[in-house]
Every structure is written in C-alpha cells, then in structure tokens.
mmCIF file with all atom_site columns, C-alpha atoms in Angstrom:
data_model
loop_
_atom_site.group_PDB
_atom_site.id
_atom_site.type_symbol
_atom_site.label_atom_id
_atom_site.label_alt_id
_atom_site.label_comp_id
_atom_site.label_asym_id
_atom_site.label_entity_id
_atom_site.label_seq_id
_atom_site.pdbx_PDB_ins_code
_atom_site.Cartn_x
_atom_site.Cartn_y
_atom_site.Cartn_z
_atom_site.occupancy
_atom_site.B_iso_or_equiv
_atom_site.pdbx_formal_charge
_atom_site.auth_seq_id
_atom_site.auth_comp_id
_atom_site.auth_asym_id
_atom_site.auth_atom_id
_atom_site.pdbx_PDB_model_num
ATOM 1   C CA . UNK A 1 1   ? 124.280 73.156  92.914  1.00 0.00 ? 297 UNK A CA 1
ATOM 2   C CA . UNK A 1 2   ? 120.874 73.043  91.912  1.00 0.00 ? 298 UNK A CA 1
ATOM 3   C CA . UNK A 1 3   ? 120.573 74.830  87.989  1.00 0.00 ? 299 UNK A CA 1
ATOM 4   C CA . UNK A 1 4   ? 118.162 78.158  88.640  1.00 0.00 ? 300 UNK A CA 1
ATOM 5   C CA . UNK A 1 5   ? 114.206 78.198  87.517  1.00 0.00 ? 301 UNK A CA 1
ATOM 6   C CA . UNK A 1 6   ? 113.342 81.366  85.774  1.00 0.00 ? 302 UNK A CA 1
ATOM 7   C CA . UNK A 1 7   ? 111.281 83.326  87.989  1.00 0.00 ? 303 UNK A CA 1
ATOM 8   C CA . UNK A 1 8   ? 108.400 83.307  85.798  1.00 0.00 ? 304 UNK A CA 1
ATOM 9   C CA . UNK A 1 9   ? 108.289 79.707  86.262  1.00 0.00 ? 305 UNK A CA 1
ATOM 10  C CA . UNK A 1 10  ? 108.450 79.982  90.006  1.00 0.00 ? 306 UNK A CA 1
ATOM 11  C CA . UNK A 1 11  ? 105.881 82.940  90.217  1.00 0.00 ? 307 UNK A CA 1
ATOM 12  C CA . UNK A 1 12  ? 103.169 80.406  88.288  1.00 0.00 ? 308 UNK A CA 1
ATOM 13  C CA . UNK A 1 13  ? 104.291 77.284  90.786  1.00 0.00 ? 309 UNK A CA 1
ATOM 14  C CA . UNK A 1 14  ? 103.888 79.269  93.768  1.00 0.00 ? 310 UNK A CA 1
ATOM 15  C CA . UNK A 1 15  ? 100.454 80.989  92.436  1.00 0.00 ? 311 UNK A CA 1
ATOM 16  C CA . UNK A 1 16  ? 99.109  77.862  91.520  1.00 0.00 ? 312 UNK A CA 1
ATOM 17  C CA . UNK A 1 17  ? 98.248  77.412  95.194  1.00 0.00 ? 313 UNK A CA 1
ATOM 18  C CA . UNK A 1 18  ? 95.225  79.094  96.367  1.00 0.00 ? 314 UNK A CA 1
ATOM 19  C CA . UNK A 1 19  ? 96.587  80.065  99.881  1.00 0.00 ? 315 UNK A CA 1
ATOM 20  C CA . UNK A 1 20  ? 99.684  81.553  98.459  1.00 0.00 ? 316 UNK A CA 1
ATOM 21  C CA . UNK A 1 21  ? 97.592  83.182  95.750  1.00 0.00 ? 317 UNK A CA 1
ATOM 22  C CA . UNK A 1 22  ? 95.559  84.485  98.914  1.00 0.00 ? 318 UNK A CA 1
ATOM 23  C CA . UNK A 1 23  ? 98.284  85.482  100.912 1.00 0.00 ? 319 UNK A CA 1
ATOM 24  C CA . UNK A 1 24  ? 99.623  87.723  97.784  1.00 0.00 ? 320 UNK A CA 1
ATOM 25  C CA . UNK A 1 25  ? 96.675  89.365  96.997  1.00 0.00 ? 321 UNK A CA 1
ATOM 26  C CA . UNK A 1 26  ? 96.462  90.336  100.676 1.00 0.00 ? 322 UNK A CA 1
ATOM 27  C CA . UNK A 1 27  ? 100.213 91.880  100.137 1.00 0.00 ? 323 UNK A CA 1
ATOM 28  C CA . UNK A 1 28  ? 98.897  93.364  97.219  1.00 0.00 ? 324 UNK A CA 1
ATOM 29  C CA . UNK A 1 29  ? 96.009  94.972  98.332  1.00 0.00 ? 325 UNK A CA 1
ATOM 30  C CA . UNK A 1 30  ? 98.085  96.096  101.450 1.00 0.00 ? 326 UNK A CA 1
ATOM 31  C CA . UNK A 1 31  ? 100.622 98.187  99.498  1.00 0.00 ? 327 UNK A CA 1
ATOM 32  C CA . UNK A 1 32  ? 97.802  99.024  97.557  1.00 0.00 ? 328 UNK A CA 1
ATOM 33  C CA . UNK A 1 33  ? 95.830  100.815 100.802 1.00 0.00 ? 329 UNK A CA 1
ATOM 34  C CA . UNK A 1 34  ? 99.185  102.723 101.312 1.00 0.00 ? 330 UNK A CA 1
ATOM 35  C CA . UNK A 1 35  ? 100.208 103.845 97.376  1.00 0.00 ? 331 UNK A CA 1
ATOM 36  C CA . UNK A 1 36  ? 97.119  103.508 95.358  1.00 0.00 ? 332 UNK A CA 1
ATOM 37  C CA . UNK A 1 37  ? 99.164  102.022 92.441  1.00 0.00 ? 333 UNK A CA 1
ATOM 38  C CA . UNK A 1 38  ? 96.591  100.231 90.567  1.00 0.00 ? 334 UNK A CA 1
ATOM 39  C CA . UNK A 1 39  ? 98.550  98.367  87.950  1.00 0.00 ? 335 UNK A CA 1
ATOM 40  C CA . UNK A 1 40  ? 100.337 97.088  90.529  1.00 0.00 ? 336 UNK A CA 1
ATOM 41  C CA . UNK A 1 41  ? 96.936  95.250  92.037  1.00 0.00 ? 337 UNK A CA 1
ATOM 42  C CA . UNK A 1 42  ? 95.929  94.226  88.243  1.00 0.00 ? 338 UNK A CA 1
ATOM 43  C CA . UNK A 1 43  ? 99.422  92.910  87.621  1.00 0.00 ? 339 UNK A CA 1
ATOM 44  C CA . UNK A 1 44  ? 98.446  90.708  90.167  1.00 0.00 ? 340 UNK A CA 1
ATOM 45  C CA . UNK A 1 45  ? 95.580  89.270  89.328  1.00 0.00 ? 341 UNK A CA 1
ATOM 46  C CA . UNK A 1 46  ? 97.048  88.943  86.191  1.00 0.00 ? 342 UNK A CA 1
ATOM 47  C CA . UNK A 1 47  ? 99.243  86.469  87.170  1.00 0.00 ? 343 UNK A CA 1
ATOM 48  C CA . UNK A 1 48  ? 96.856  84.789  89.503  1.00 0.00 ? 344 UNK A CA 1
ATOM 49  C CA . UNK A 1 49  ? 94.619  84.482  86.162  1.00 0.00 ? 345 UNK A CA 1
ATOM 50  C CA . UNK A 1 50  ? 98.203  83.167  84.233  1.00 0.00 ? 346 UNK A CA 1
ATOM 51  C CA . UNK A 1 51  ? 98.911  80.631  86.951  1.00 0.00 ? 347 UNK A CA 1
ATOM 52  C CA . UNK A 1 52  ? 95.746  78.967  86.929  1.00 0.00 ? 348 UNK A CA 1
ATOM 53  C CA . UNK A 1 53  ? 95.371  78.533  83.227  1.00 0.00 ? 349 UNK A CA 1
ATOM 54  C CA . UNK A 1 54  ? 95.382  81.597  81.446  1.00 0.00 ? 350 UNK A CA 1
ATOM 55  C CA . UNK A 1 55  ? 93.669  84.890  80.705  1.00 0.00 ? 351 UNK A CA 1
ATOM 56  C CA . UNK A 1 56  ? 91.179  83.128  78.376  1.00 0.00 ? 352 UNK A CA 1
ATOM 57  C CA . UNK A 1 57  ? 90.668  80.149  80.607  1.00 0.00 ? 353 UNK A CA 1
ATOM 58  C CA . UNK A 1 58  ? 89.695  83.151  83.208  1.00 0.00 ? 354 UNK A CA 1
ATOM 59  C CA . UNK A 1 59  ? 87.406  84.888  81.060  1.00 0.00 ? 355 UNK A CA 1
ATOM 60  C CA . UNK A 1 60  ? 85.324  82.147  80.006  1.00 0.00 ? 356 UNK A CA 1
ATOM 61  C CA . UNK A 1 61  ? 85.504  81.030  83.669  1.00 0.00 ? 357 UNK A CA 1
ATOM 62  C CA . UNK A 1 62  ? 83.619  84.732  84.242  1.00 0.00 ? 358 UNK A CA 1
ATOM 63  C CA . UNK A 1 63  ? 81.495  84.220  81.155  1.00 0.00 ? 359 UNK A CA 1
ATOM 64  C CA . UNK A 1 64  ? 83.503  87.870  79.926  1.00 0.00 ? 360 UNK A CA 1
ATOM 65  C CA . UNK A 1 65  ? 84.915  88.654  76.442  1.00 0.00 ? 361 UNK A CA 1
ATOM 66  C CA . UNK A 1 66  ? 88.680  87.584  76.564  1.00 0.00 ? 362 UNK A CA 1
ATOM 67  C CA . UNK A 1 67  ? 89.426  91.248  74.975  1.00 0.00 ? 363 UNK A CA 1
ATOM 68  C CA . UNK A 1 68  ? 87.696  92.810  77.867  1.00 0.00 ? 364 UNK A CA 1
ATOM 69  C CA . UNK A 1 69  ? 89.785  90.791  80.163  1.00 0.00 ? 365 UNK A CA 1
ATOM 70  C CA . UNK A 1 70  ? 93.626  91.699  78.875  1.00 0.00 ? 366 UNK A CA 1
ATOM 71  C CA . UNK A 1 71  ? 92.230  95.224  78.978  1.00 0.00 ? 367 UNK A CA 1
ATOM 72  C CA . UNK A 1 72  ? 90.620  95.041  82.412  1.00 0.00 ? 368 UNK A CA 1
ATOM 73  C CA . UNK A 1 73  ? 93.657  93.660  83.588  1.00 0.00 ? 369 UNK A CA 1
ATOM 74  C CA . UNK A 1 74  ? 96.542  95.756  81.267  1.00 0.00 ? 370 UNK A CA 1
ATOM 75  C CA . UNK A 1 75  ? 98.896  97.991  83.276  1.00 0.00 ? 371 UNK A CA 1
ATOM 76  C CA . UNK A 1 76  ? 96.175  101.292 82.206  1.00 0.00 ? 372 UNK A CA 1
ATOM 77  C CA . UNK A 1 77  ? 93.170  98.780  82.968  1.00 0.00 ? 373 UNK A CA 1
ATOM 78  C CA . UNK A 1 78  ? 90.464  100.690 84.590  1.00 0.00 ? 374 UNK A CA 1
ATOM 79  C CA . UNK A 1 79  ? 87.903  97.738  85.150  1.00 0.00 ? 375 UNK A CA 1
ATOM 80  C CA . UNK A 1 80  ? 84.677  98.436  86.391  1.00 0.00 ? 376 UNK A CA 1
ATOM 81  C CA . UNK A 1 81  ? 83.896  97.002  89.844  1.00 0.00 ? 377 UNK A CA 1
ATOM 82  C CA . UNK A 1 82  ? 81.642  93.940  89.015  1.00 0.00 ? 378 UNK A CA 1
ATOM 83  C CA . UNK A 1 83  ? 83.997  93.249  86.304  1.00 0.00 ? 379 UNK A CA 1
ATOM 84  C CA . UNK A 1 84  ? 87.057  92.490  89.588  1.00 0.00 ? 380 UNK A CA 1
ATOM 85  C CA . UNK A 1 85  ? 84.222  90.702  91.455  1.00 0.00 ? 381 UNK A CA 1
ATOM 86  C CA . UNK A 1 86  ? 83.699  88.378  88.374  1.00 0.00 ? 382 UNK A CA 1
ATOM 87  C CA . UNK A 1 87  ? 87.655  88.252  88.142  1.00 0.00 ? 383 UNK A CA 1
ATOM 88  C CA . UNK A 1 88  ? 87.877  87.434  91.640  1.00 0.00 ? 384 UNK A CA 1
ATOM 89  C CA . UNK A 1 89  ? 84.559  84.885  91.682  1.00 0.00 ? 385 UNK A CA 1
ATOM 90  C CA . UNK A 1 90  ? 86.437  83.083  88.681  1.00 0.00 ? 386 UNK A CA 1
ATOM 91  C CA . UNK A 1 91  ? 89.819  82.957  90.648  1.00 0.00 ? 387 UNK A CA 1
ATOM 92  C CA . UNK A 1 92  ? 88.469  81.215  93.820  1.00 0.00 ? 388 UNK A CA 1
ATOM 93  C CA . UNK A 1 93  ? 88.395  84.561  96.211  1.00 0.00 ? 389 UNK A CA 1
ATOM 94  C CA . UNK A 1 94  ? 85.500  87.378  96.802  1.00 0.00 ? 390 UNK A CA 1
ATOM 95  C CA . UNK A 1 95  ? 85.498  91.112  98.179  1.00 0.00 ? 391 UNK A CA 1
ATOM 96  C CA . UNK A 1 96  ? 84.929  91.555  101.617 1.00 0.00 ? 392 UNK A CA 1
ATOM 97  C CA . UNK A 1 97  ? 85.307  94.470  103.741 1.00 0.00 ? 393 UNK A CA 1
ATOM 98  C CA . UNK A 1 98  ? 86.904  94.528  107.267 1.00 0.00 ? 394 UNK A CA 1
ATOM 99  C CA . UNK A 1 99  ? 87.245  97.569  109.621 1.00 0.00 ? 395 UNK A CA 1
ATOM 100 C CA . UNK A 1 100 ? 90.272  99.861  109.309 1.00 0.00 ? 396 UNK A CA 1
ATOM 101 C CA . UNK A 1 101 ? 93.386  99.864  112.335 1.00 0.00 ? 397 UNK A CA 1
ATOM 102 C CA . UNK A 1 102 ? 92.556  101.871 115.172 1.00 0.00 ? 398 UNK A CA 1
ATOM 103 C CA . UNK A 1 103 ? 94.536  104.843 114.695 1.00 0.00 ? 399 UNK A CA 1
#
C-alpha cells in the first residue's frame, strides 16, 4: 500500500498545472455564480498563488505590496477589481465574460 500524501501536498501538485489550475477556478467561479461565497473564490486563488511559488512570489509578479496581497486574498478580503485582474494576469489566466444559459 502506497503511504498517504497530505492533501496540502497534493492540492499544490495538482495546482501547479495550469489546466488543472484552470479547470478549478472554473469550478470555483461556478459555485460562486450560484452562492456568492467570496472567500471561497479568494481561497482559491490563494492556493493557485501558493502552488506556483508563493503569495510574495505573486505579488511581485503583479508589481503589488505583498501586505495588500494576503489581505486581498484573506477569507474577509474585499479586493478591488483591477487588483483580481493583476492577481489573475500574474497567475497565467484573465477575465472574460461569456453569455449566461438560456433559461
């Protein structure tokens, strides 16, 4: 039997690719649409910004102060929008929009 990886470990691995990293913000931003549970979105890109070398690695990467980022990205974060594009610029991704379901 193989021993177990903590899951922190396997969260990083499997963020640490750019198409999985895609594929959970899309998740995230899904349940996000439906519950409007902001930390829950932040958490995320926390961990995108952990994965791929840290918080500070992120917010020199998005020429921000690395105080502004924890708090941007803390579970009462309320970051202003061109702060997320710079988040997301620095992470490899960018906002788009894309019409709503017919309902």
């Amino acid at each position: 039997m193989k021993p177990s990886v903590p899951f922190e470990k396997h969260h990083s691995e499997f963020l640490s690719d750019p198409e999985r990293a895609r594929a959970y913000l899309d998740v995230v931003l899904e349940e996000y649409a439906r519950d409007q549970d902001k930390s829950a979105l932040l958490l995320a890109l926390k961990d995108i910004a952990s994965a791929r070398g840290g918080l500070g690695r992120l917010a020199r990467q998005a020429d921000l102060n690395r105080a502004h980022v924890y708090r941007a990205l803390s579970a009462k974060g309320n970051p202003r929008l061109d702060t997320i594009e710079k988040i997301l610029n620095s992470l490899g991704f960018r906002l788009s929009i894309e019409p709503l379901a017919e309902r």
